[in-house]
Coordinates of C-alpha atoms in Angstrom, one line a residue:
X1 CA 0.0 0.0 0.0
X2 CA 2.8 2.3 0.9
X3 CA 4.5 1.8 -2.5
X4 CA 1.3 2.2 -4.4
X5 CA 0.8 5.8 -1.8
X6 CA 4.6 6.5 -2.7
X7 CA 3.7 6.0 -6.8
X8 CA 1.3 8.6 -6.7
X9 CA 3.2 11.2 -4.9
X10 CA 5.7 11.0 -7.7
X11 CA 3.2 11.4 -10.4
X12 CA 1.5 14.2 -8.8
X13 CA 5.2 16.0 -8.4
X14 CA 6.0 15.2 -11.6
X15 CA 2.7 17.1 -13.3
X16 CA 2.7 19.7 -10.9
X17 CA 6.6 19.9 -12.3
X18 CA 5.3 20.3 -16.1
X19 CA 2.2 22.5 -15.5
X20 CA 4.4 25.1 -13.9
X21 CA 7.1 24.6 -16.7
X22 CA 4.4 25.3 -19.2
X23 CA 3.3 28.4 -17.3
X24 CA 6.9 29.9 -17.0
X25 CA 8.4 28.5 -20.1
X26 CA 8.2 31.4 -22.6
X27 CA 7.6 30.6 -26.2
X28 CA 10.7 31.2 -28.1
X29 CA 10.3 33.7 -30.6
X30 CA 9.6 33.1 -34.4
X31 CA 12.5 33.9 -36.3
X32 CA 11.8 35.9 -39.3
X33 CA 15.0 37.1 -41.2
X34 CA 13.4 37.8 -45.1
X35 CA 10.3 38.2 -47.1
X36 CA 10.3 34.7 -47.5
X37 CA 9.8 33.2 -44.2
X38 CA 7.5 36.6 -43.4
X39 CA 5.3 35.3 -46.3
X40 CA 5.6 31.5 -45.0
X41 CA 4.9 32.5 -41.7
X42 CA 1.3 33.7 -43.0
X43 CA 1.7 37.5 -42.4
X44 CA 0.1 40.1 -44.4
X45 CA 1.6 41.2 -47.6
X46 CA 1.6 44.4 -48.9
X47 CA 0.6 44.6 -52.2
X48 CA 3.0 47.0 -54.0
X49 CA 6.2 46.4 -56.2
X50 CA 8.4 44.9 -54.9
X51 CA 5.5 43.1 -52.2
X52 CA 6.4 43.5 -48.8
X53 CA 5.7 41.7 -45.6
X54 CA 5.0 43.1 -42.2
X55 CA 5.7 41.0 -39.1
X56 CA 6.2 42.3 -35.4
X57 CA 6.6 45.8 -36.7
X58 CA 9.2 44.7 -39.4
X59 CA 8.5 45.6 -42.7
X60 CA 10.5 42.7 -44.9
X61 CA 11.1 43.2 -49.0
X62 CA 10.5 40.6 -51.4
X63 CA 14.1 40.0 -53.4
X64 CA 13.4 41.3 -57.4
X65 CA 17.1 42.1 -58.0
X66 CA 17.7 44.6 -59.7
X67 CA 14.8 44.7 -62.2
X68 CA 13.8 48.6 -61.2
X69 CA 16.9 50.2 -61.3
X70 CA 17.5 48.4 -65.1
X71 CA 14.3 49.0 -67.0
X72 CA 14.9 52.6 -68.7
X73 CA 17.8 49.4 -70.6
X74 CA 16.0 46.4 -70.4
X75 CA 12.8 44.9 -69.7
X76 CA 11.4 41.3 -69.4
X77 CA 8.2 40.1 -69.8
X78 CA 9.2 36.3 -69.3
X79 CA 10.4 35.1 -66.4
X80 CA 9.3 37.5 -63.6
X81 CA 11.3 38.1 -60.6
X82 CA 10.6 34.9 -58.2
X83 CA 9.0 33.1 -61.0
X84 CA 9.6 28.7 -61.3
X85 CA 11.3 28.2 -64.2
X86 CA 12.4 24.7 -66.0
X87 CA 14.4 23.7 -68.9
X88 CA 14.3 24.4 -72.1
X89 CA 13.8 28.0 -70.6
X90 CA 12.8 30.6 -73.5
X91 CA 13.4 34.4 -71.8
X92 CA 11.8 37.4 -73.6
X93 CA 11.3 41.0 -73.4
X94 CA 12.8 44.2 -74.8
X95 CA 16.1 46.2 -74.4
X96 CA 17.3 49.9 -76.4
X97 CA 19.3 48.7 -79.0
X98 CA 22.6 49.8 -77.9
X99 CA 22.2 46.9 -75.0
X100 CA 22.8 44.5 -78.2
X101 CA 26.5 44.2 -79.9
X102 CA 25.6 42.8 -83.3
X103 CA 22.2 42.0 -82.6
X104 CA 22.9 39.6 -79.4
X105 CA 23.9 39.4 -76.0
X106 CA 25.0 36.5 -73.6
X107 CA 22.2 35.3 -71.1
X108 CA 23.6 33.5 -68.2
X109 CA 21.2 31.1 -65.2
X110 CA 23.5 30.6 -61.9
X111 CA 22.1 28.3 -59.1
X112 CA 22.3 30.0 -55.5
X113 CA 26.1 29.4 -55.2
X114 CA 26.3 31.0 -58.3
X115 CA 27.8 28.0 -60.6
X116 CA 26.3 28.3 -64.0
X117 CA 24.0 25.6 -64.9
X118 CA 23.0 26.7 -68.3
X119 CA 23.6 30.2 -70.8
X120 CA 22.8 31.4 -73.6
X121 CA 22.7 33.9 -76.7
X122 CA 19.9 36.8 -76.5
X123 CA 18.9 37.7 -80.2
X124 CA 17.3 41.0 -81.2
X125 CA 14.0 40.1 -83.3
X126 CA 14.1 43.1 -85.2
X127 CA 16.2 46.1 -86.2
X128 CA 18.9 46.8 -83.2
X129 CA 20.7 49.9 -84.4
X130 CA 18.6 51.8 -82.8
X131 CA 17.9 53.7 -79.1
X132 CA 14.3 52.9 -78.6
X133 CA 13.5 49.4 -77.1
X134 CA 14.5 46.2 -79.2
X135 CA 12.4 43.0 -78.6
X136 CA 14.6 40.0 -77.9
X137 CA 14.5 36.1 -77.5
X138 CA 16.7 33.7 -75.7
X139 CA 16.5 29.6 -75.3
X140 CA 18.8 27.7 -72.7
X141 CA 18.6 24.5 -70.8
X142 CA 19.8 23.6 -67.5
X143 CA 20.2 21.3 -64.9
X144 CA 19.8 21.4 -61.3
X145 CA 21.2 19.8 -58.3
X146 CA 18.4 17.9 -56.9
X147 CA 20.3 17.3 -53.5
X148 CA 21.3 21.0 -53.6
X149 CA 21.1 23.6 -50.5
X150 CA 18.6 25.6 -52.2
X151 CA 16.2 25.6 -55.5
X152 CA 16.7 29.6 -55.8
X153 CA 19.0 30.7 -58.4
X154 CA 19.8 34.0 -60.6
X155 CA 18.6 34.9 -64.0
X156 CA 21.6 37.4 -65.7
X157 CA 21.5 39.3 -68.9
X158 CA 24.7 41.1 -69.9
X159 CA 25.0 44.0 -71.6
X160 CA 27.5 42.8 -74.6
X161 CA 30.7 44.5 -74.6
X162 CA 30.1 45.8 -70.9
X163 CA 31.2 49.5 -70.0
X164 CA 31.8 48.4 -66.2
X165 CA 35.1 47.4 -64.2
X166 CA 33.1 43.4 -64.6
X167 CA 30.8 41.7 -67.4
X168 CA 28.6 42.0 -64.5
X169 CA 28.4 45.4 -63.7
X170 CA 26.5 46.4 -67.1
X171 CA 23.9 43.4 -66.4
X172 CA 20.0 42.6 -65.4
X173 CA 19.8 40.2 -62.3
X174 CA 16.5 38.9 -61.3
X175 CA 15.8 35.8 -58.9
X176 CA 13.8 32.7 -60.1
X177 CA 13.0 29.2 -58.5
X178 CA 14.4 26.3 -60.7
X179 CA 12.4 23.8 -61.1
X180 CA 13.2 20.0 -62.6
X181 CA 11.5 19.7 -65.3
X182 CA 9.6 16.2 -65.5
X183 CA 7.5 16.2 -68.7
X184 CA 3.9 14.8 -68.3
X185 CA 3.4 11.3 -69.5
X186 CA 1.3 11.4 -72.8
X187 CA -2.1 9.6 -72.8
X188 CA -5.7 8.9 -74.4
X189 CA -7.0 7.4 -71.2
X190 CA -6.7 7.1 -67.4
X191 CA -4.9 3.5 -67.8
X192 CA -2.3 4.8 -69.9
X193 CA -0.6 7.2 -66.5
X194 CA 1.5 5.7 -63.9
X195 CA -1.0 4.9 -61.8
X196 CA -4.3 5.7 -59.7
X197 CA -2.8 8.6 -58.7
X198 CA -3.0 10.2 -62.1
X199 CA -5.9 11.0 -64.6
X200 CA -5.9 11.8 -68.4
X201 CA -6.5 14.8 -69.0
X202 CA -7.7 15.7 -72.4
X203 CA -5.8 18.3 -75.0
X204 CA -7.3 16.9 -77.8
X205 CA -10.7 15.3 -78.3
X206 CA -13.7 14.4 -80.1
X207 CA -17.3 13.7 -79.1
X208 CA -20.9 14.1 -79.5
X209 CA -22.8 16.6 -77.6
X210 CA -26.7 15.2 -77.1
X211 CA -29.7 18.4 -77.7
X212 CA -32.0 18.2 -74.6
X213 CA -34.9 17.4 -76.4
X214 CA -33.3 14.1 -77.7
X215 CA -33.6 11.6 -75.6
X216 CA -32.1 8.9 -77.5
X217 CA -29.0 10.4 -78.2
X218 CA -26.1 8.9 -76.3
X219 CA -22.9 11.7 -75.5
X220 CA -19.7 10.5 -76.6
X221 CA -16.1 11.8 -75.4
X222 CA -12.5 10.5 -76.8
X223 CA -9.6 11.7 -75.7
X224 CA -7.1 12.0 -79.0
X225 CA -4.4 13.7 -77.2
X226 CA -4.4 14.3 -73.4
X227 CA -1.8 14.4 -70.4
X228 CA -1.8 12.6 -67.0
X229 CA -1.9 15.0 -64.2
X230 CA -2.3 14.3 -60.8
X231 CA -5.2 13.9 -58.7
X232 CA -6.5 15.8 -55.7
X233 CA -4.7 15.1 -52.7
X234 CA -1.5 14.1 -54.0
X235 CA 2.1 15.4 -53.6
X236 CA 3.6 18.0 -56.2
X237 CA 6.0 20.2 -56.8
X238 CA 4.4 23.0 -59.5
X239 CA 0.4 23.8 -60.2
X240 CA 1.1 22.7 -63.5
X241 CA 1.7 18.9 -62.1
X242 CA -2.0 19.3 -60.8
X243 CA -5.0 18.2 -62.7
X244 CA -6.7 21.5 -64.1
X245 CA -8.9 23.2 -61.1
X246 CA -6.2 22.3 -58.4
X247 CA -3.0 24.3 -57.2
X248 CA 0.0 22.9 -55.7
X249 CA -0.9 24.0 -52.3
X250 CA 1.9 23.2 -49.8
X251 CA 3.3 20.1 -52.1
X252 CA -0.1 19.0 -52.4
X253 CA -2.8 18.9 -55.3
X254 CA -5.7 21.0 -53.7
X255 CA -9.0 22.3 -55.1
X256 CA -9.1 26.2 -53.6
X257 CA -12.8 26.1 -53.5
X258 CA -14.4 23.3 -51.4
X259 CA -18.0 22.7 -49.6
X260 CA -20.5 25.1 -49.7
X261 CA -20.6 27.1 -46.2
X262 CA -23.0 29.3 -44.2
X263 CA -21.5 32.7 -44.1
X264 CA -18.2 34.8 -43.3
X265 CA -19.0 33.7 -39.1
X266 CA -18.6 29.9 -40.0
X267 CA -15.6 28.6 -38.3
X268 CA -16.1 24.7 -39.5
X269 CA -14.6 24.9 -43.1
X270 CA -10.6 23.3 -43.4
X271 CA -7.5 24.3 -41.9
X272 CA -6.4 27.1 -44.1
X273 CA -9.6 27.8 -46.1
X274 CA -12.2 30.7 -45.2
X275 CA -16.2 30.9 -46.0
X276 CA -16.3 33.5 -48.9
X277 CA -19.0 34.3 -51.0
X278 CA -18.9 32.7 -54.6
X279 CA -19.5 34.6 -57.8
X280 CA -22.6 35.5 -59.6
X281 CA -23.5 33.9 -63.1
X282 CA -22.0 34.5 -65.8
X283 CA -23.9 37.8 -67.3
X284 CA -26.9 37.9 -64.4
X285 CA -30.4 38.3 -64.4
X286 CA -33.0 40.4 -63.3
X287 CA -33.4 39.2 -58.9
X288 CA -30.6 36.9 -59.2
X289 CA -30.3 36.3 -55.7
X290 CA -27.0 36.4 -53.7
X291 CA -24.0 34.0 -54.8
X292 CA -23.6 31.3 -52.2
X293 CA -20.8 30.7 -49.7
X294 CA -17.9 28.2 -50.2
X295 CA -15.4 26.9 -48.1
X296 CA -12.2 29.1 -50.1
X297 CA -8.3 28.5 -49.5
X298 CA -7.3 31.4 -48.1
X299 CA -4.6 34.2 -49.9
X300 CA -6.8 32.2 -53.4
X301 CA -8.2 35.2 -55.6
X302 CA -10.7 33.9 -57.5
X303 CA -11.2 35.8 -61.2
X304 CA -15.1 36.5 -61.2
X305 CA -16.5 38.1 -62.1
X306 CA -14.6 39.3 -64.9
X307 CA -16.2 42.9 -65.7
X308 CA -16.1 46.1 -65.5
X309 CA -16.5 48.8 -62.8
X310 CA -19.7 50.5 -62.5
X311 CA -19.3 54.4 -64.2
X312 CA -16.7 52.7 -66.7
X313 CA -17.0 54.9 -69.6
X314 CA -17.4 53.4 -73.5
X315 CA -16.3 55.3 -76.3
X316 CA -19.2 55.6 -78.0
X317 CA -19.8 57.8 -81.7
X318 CA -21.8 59.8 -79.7
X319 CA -19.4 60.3 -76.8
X320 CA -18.4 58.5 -73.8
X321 CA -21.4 56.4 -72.1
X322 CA -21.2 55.1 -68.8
X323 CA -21.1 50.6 -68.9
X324 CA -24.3 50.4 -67.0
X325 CA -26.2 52.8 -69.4
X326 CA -25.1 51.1 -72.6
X327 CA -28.0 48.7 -74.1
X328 CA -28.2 46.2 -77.2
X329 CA -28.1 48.4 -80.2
X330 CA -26.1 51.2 -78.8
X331 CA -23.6 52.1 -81.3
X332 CA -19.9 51.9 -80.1
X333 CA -16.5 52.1 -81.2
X334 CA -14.6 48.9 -81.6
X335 CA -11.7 47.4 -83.5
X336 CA -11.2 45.9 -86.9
X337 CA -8.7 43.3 -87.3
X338 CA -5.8 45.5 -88.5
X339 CA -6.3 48.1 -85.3
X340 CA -8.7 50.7 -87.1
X341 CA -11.5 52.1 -85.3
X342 CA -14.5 51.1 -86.3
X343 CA -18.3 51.6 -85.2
X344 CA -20.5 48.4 -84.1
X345 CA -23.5 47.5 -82.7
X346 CA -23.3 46.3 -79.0
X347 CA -25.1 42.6 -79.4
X348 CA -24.7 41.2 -75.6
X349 CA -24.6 43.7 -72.2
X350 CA -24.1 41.5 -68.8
X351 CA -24.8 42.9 -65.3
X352 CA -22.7 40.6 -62.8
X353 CA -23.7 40.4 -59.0
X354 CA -20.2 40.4 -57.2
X355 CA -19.5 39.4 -53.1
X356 CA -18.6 42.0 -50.9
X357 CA -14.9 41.3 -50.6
X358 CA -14.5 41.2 -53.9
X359 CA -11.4 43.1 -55.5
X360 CA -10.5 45.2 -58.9
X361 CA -7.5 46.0 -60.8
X362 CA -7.0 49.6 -60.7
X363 CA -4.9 50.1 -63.8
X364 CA -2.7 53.1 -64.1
X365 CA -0.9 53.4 -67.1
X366 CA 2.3 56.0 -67.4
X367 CA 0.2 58.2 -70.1
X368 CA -2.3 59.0 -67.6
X369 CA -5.0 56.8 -68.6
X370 CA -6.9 54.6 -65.7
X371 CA -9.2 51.9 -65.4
X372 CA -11.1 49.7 -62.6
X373 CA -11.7 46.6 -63.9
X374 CA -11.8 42.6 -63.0
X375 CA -8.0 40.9 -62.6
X376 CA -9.7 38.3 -65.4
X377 CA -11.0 40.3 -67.6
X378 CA -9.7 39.9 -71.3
X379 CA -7.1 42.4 -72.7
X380 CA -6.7 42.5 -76.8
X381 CA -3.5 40.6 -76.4
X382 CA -4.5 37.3 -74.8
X383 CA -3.7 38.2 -71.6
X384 CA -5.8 38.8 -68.2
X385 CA -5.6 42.6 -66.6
X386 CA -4.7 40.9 -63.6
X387 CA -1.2 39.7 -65.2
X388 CA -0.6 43.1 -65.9
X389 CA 2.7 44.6 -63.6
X390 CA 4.7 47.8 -63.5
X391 CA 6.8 48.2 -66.2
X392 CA 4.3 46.2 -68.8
X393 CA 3.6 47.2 -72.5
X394 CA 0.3 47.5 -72.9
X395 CA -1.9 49.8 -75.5
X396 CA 0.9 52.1 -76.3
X397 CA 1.8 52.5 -73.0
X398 CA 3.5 51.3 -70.1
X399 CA 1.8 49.9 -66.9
X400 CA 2.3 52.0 -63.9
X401 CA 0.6 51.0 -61.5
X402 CA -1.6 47.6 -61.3
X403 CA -2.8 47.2 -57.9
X404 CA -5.9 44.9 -56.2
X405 CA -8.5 47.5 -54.1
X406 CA -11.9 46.5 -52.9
X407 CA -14.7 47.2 -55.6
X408 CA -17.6 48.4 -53.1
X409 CA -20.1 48.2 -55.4
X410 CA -22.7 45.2 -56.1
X411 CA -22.4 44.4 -59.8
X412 CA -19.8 44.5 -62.4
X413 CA -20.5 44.9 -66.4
X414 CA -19.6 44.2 -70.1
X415 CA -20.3 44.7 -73.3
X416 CA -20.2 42.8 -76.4
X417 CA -19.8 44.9 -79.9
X418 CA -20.4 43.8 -83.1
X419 CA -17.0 42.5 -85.3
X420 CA -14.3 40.2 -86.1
X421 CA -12.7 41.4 -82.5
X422 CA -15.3 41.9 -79.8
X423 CA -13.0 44.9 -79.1
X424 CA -13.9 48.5 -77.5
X425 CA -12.5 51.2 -75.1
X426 CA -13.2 51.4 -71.2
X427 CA -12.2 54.8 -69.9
X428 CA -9.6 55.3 -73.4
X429 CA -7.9 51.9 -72.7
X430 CA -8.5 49.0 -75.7
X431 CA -10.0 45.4 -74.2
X432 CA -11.6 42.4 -75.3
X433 CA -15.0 41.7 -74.6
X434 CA -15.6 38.4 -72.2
X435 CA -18.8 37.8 -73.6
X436 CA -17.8 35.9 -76.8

């Protein structure tokens, strides 16, 4: 009985030990040295250019090299500072001509000790004696250390025949993330991928699409050319390794919208997800009611609706016309194939409910012009507005701004005109219709 009595006593010393440890213990600080680990760490981040991270009163920039001090020289539109690259790499963008010496310049990709794994020959893709800006093209492969330190490494473009004490002085240095690149398996089927994991995911295909009012009409789908990508749930290294819907979300295939939820209060959606408010249809309708909630990975931006802002104006034959007071046969102006200005008849409007929290571009471009509009709305060269950044070429002019703000307002709008281009002008600035 005693030893049993004696047992206890030394259990009960022993918690009473580890509660008070736990109340005087202090929790060690989190370390945060770069924007990196600030970002990691889930802190706030500054949208601006370069982005910056707050944490603890710190204020912690994002690592672009030395992209701002270089672009009155040399621009480039692919890679982007921080951007996972893979081999073959092909870099473009734009320099003034006298950054080429006979119509090149070396291109150089160092891993993060700085060994070159792979360089190249920029050539000018049009006429380089010049001072304006030159476009230019480069192709290199690489190879990467897969038991290396680090995955970060330096994109460098020389200046040919350098003016500075190094043939790095005279030179454009931006960071990217290297990445191996393992080519998708080809496929026409799921049973063709290296196993369950995968699924075939169509490039290619044929099929028949059955009317409604045809009952005995069977749809048919077969894949000619497709790709296996992985399913949700399993580990990767890129988005791109992800079947289409899903990100790469901490080495994992995840879908960033999940179960329908309640409301903003609801506390029961995953670990890292939030109860946001969807998007409206497509082009509305009149007492559409409110967009349901779902269960959204948080930091995702979803691009919906992808409109205008309300008060947007339209160039218009008869003057500029707010978006919201433009109707089916309003006459606008709108673009032919070869860039003339044209008149056309506005064939589709769309009036798009939009969630409280939900965010615009505001465009500034260096001439002055501005613009509120959707990050996935449609600009006239295949891009969204949202992939628009400072320093961009876009409409004769060059991005100055391009930063997210909440809209405010409960709808967003668009226009189709008539044409070859679904083309028009919001607030002097040229964009595609979405409505095709």
């Amino acid at each position: 009985m005693k030893k049993i009595l004696l047992i206890i006593i030394i259990i009960l010393i022993m918690a009473g030990f580890g509660v008070t440890w736990k109340l005087i213990k202090k929790e060690a600080p989190l370390l945060i040295t770069n924007f990196e680990e600030c970002a990691k760490a889930g802190n706030p981040i500054m949208e601006s250019y370069p982005r910056q991270c707050r944490h603890n009163g710190q204020t912690f920039t994002e690592n672009i090299g030395n992209e701002l001090e270089k672009t009155n020289l040399i621009r480039l539109d692919f890679p982007r500072p921080n951007q996972v690259v893979k081999s073959p790499l092909t870099i473009t963008g734009e320099a003034r001509g006298f950054w080429f010496f006979e119509a090149s310049f070396p291109v150089v990709l160092t891993d993060w000790d700085g060994l070159i794994i792979g360089q190249g020959i920029a050539t000018a893709k049009s006429d380089w004696m010049t001072s304006d800006f030159v476009p230019f093209e480069a192709k290199l492969t690489f190879t990467i250390d897969k038991n290396a330190y680090s995955n970060r490494g330096t994109l460098i473009l020389r200046k040919d025949n350098p003016s500075g004490l190094s043939e790095y002085d005279d030179a454009l240095e931006i960071p990217v993330v290297l990445a191996e690149d393992i080519e998708s398996p080809a496929c026409t089927k799921d049973s063709d991928c290296p196993s369950l994991q995968y699924i075939c995911q169509e490039i290619q295909g044929t099929g028949t699409a059955c009317p409604s009012t045809d009952q005995s009409c069977v749809p048919t789908q077969t894949i000619i050319q497709g790709e296996c990508k992985l399913k949700e749930g399993n580990q990767c290294t890129l988005d791109s390794d992800c079947a289409a819907g899903n990100l790469c979300y901490q080495n994992i295939c995840t879908s960033p919208i999940g179960r329908q939820c309640s409301g903003p209060s609801e506390t029961s959606c995953p670990a890292d997800f939030e109860c946001v408010q969807g998007c409206g249809s497509p082009v509305g309708y009149p007492d559409e009611p409110p967009p349901p909630y779902f269960c959204q990975l948080k930091g995702y931006i979803r691009n919906c609706p992808i409109c205008l802002a309300k008060n947007t104006l339209i160039d218009t034959p008869q003057g500029a016309i707010p978006v919201q007071e433009i109707q089916k046969g309003t006459l606008v102006w709108t673009a032919a194939p070869d860039g003339q200005r044209v008149i056309g008849i506005v064939i589709k409007t769309s009036k798009t409910p939009v969630p409280p929290e939900h965010k615009m571009v505001e465009l500034i471009l260096d001439d002055g012009r501005t613009l509120s509009v959707s990050p996935g709305h449609s600009t006239v060269d295949g891009r969204s507005v949202g992939e628009l950044i400072p320093g961009d070429f876009y409409d004769g002019a060059r991005v100055f701004t391009s930063n997210r703000v909440l809209y405010g307002d409960g709808a967003t709008y668009d226009i189709l005109p008539s044409g070859e281009t679904g083309f028009y002008w919001a607030n002097g600035i040229l964009l595609d219709s979405t409505l095709h």
